[in-house]
Amino acid sequence: SKARQATSRKKLIEKLTIDDIKPSSRRFPYVAFKPERDPGKNILEVKGLTKSVDGEKVLQNFDLMVNNGDKIAFVGPAHLTKTLFFEIICGKVRPDKGSFTWGVTTKQSYFPKDNHEFFTEHIGITDWLRQYSVEKDETFVRSFLGRMLFSGDDALKDCTVLSGGEKVRCMLSKIMLEAGNVLVLDEPTSHLDLEAISALNDGLIDFTGVLLFNSHDHQFVDTIANRIIEFAPNGNVIDRMMKLEEYLANEEVRALRDSYYSGHSGVEI
């Protein structure tokens, strides 16, 4: 009977000593983004940003004002639009029209969706990270790799043999080291295991700077973002100061989305 099973299980548990309990093999990285300074009042102003790819308008006359305290999640099915917008404001791609201006006290750190070009050299990851550090001391540099679970010989791994998840962990080490006060993260949860996603989630909740990001992880977006911007079809944009769950439940947003998507459509993140 169930009662007998419960009793025998209870007896087994009572017999266990601390030594019998195997420690969990789950290892959590430590993610903490600590800006060198406050980003100030003026963060980012975007005016009339327009960009076409292969004759198709991907960004159309897009305006945006980013304020201190904003943690903006970009959502919607137009994944290329999100990536191109991030590439433009981080100086990697030129817009066809329009302008963007960063505040003078902002310092941006960018996490690109495709990080392949960062890992083409045959060097160890400690030397790789040292390239991005003003402080060249090995212990200092390795401390940032250690946070992302690269210790001992792992911190000497050749860049060209890293897995997708290891590359992402290296990029997060780099961003922590840079100490920027504005983070621009294009799908930072890709290739990460649950422990790393959880650590990154906590790190971004605690981050005191400004954040612009996208992710396919619903819970990740809902727990971090305080502002949602959706790139809808035909250059339409919905911009609301609210959490993702509020955004999904908001009647006015639903009506707007129904008009933009020609009928009801679920929010794609």
Coordinates of C-alpha atoms in Angstrom, one line a residue:
S1 CA 0.0 0.0 0.0
K2 CA 1.0 3.7 -0.4
A3 CA 1.2 4.0 3.4
R4 CA 3.6 1.1 3.7
Q5 CA 5.8 2.6 0.8
A6 CA 5.9 6.0 2.6
T7 CA 6.9 4.4 5.9
S8 CA 9.7 2.4 4.3
R9 CA 10.9 5.5 2.4
K10 CA 10.9 7.4 5.7
K11 CA 13.0 4.7 7.4
L12 CA 15.5 4.8 4.5
I13 CA 15.8 8.6 4.8
E14 CA 16.3 8.3 8.6
K15 CA 19.2 5.9 8.0
L16 CA 21.0 8.2 5.6
T17 CA 24.0 10.1 7.0
I18 CA 25.3 13.4 5.6
D19 CA 28.2 11.4 4.1
D20 CA 25.7 9.2 2.1
I21 CA 24.2 12.2 0.3
K22 CA 26.1 12.8 -2.9
P23 CA 26.7 16.5 -3.7
S24 CA 24.9 17.8 -6.7
S25 CA 27.0 17.8 -9.9
R26 CA 25.2 21.0 -11.1
R27 CA 27.6 23.9 -11.3
F28 CA 26.3 27.5 -11.5
P29 CA 28.4 30.2 -13.0
Y30 CA 28.6 33.6 -11.2
V31 CA 27.3 36.4 -13.4
A32 CA 27.6 40.0 -12.2
F33 CA 27.7 43.0 -14.4
K34 CA 29.2 45.9 -12.4
P35 CA 29.3 49.2 -14.4
E36 CA 32.3 51.6 -13.8
R37 CA 29.8 54.5 -13.6
D38 CA 26.2 55.4 -13.8
P39 CA 25.1 55.9 -17.5
G40 CA 23.6 59.3 -16.8
K41 CA 20.3 60.8 -17.9
N42 CA 20.7 60.7 -21.7
I43 CA 21.2 57.1 -22.9
L44 CA 20.2 56.7 -26.6
E45 CA 18.2 58.7 -29.1
V46 CA 17.3 57.0 -32.4
K47 CA 15.8 59.1 -35.2
G48 CA 14.3 57.8 -38.5
L49 CA 16.5 54.7 -38.7
T50 CA 15.9 53.0 -42.0
K51 CA 17.7 49.9 -43.4
S52 CA 17.0 47.6 -46.4
V53 CA 18.4 44.2 -47.1
D54 CA 18.2 42.8 -50.6
G55 CA 15.6 45.4 -51.5
E56 CA 13.4 44.7 -48.6
K57 CA 12.9 47.4 -45.8
V58 CA 13.9 45.7 -42.6
L59 CA 13.9 48.9 -40.5
Q60 CA 11.5 51.7 -41.5
N61 CA 11.8 55.2 -40.1
F62 CA 12.3 53.9 -36.6
D63 CA 12.4 56.4 -33.6
L64 CA 13.4 55.5 -30.1
M65 CA 14.3 57.2 -26.9
V66 CA 16.1 55.0 -24.3
N67 CA 16.1 56.3 -20.7
N68 CA 18.1 55.5 -17.6
G69 CA 16.6 52.4 -15.8
D70 CA 15.2 50.9 -19.1
K71 CA 15.6 47.2 -19.5
I72 CA 14.1 46.7 -23.0
A73 CA 13.2 43.4 -24.5
F74 CA 12.7 43.5 -28.3
V75 CA 10.1 40.9 -29.4
G76 CA 8.2 39.9 -32.6
P77 CA 8.8 37.6 -35.5
A78 CA 11.2 40.0 -37.3
H79 CA 14.4 38.5 -35.9
L80 CA 16.6 40.1 -38.6
T81 CA 15.2 43.5 -37.7
K82 CA 16.3 43.1 -34.1
T83 CA 19.8 41.9 -35.0
L84 CA 20.3 44.7 -37.6
F85 CA 19.1 47.3 -35.1
F86 CA 21.6 46.1 -32.5
E87 CA 24.4 46.0 -35.2
I88 CA 23.6 49.6 -36.3
I89 CA 23.5 51.1 -32.8
C90 CA 26.8 49.3 -31.9
G91 CA 28.5 50.6 -35.0
K92 CA 28.8 47.4 -36.9
V93 CA 26.4 48.2 -39.8
R94 CA 25.6 51.6 -41.4
P95 CA 21.9 52.6 -41.7
D96 CA 20.5 53.7 -45.1
K97 CA 18.9 56.7 -43.4
G98 CA 18.5 58.1 -39.9
S99 CA 20.8 58.7 -37.0
F100 CA 21.5 57.5 -33.4
T101 CA 23.2 59.3 -30.6
W102 CA 24.6 57.7 -27.4
G103 CA 24.8 59.8 -24.2
V104 CA 28.3 61.0 -23.4
T105 CA 28.5 59.0 -20.2
T106 CA 27.4 55.7 -21.7
K107 CA 29.7 52.8 -22.3
Q108 CA 28.2 50.0 -24.4
S109 CA 29.0 46.3 -24.3
Y110 CA 27.7 44.3 -27.2
F111 CA 26.9 40.6 -27.3
P112 CA 26.4 39.6 -31.0
K113 CA 24.2 36.7 -32.1
D114 CA 27.1 35.4 -34.2
N115 CA 30.3 35.4 -32.3
H116 CA 32.4 33.2 -34.8
E117 CA 34.8 36.1 -35.7
F118 CA 35.9 36.4 -32.1
F119 CA 37.3 32.9 -32.0
T120 CA 39.4 32.3 -35.2
E121 CA 42.9 32.7 -33.6
H122 CA 44.8 29.8 -32.2
I123 CA 45.3 31.3 -28.7
G124 CA 44.3 30.1 -25.2
I125 CA 41.2 31.7 -23.8
T126 CA 43.1 33.5 -21.0
D127 CA 45.2 35.3 -23.6
W128 CA 42.1 35.8 -25.7
L129 CA 40.3 37.7 -22.8
R130 CA 43.5 39.6 -21.9
Q131 CA 43.2 41.4 -25.3
Y132 CA 40.1 43.1 -24.0
S133 CA 41.5 44.0 -20.6
V134 CA 43.4 47.2 -19.5
E135 CA 44.6 45.2 -16.5
K136 CA 46.9 42.5 -17.9
D137 CA 47.5 40.6 -14.7
E138 CA 46.8 36.8 -15.2
T139 CA 45.0 36.4 -11.9
F140 CA 42.7 39.3 -12.6
V141 CA 41.9 38.0 -16.2
R142 CA 41.4 34.4 -15.0
S143 CA 39.0 35.5 -12.3
F144 CA 36.5 36.5 -14.9
L145 CA 36.9 33.2 -16.7
G146 CA 36.5 31.4 -13.4
R147 CA 33.1 33.0 -12.9
M148 CA 32.0 31.2 -16.0
L149 CA 33.5 27.9 -14.8
F150 CA 36.8 28.0 -16.8
S151 CA 39.4 27.0 -14.2
G152 CA 42.7 25.2 -14.3
D153 CA 43.5 23.8 -17.7
D154 CA 40.1 24.9 -19.0
A155 CA 41.3 28.5 -18.9
L156 CA 44.1 27.6 -21.4
K157 CA 41.8 26.0 -24.0
D158 CA 42.4 26.9 -27.6
C159 CA 39.8 29.4 -28.9
T160 CA 39.2 27.4 -32.1
V161 CA 38.0 24.2 -30.4
L162 CA 35.4 25.8 -28.1
S163 CA 31.8 24.5 -28.2
G164 CA 28.9 27.0 -28.8
G165 CA 28.2 27.1 -25.1
E166 CA 31.9 27.7 -24.2
K167 CA 32.1 30.6 -26.7
V168 CA 29.0 32.2 -25.1
R169 CA 30.5 31.8 -21.6
C170 CA 33.7 33.5 -22.9
M171 CA 31.7 36.4 -24.4
L172 CA 29.9 36.9 -21.1
S173 CA 33.3 36.9 -19.3
K174 CA 34.4 39.6 -21.7
I175 CA 31.3 41.7 -21.1
M176 CA 31.7 41.4 -17.3
L177 CA 35.3 42.5 -17.6
E178 CA 34.4 45.5 -19.8
A179 CA 32.2 47.0 -17.0
G180 CA 29.8 48.8 -19.5
N181 CA 26.8 50.6 -18.2
V182 CA 24.7 49.8 -21.3
L183 CA 24.4 46.1 -22.4
V184 CA 23.2 45.2 -25.9
L185 CA 22.6 41.4 -25.9
D186 CA 21.4 39.6 -29.0
E187 CA 20.1 36.2 -27.9
P188 CA 22.5 35.7 -25.0
T189 CA 20.8 32.5 -23.8
S190 CA 21.6 30.5 -27.0
H191 CA 23.8 27.5 -26.4
L192 CA 23.7 27.9 -22.6
D193 CA 22.6 25.2 -20.2
L194 CA 19.9 25.8 -17.5
E195 CA 22.5 26.6 -14.8
A196 CA 24.1 29.3 -16.9
I197 CA 20.8 30.8 -18.1
S198 CA 19.7 31.0 -14.4
A199 CA 23.0 32.7 -13.4
L200 CA 22.7 35.1 -16.4
N201 CA 19.0 35.8 -15.5
D202 CA 20.0 36.7 -11.9
G203 CA 22.9 38.9 -13.1
L204 CA 20.7 40.9 -15.4
I205 CA 17.9 41.4 -12.8
D206 CA 20.6 42.8 -10.5
F207 CA 22.3 44.9 -13.2
T208 CA 22.0 48.6 -12.4
G209 CA 22.7 49.9 -15.9
V210 CA 20.6 50.0 -19.1
L211 CA 19.8 46.8 -21.0
L212 CA 18.6 46.2 -24.6
F213 CA 18.1 42.6 -25.4
N214 CA 16.2 39.8 -27.0
S215 CA 15.7 36.1 -26.2
H216 CA 13.4 33.2 -27.1
D217 CA 13.2 32.3 -23.4
H218 CA 9.8 33.6 -22.1
Q219 CA 10.6 33.5 -18.4
F220 CA 14.0 35.1 -19.0
V221 CA 12.3 38.0 -20.8
D222 CA 9.5 38.4 -18.3
T223 CA 11.7 38.4 -15.2
I224 CA 14.2 41.0 -16.6
A225 CA 12.5 43.4 -19.0
N226 CA 10.5 46.5 -17.8
R227 CA 9.8 47.7 -21.3
I228 CA 8.6 45.7 -24.4
I229 CA 9.2 46.9 -28.0
E230 CA 7.6 44.7 -30.7
F231 CA 8.6 45.0 -34.3
A232 CA 5.3 44.2 -36.1
P233 CA 4.7 43.9 -39.9
N234 CA 4.9 46.8 -42.3
G235 CA 7.2 48.9 -40.1
N236 CA 4.7 49.1 -37.2
V237 CA 6.2 49.2 -33.7
I238 CA 4.5 48.8 -30.3
D239 CA 6.4 50.2 -27.4
R240 CA 5.1 49.8 -23.8
M241 CA 6.5 50.3 -20.3
M242 CA 5.4 46.9 -18.9
K243 CA 6.6 43.4 -18.2
L244 CA 6.0 40.7 -20.8
E245 CA 3.1 39.1 -18.9
E246 CA 1.4 42.4 -18.6
Y247 CA 2.0 43.1 -22.3
L248 CA 0.4 39.8 -23.3
A249 CA -2.7 40.4 -21.1
N250 CA -3.2 44.1 -22.1
E251 CA -6.4 44.6 -24.1
E252 CA -5.3 47.7 -25.9
V253 CA -2.1 46.0 -27.0
R254 CA -4.1 43.0 -28.2
A255 CA -6.4 45.2 -30.3
L256 CA -3.3 46.9 -31.8
R257 CA -1.6 43.6 -32.6
D258 CA -4.8 42.2 -34.2
S259 CA -4.9 45.2 -36.5
Y260 CA -1.2 44.9 -37.4
Y261 CA -1.2 41.2 -37.9
S262 CA -4.5 41.0 -39.8
G263 CA -6.2 38.9 -37.1
H264 CA -5.1 37.5 -33.8
S265 CA -1.5 36.3 -33.5
G266 CA 0.5 35.1 -30.5
V267 CA 3.5 37.2 -29.5
E268 CA 6.7 35.7 -30.8
I269 CA 9.8 36.3 -28.8

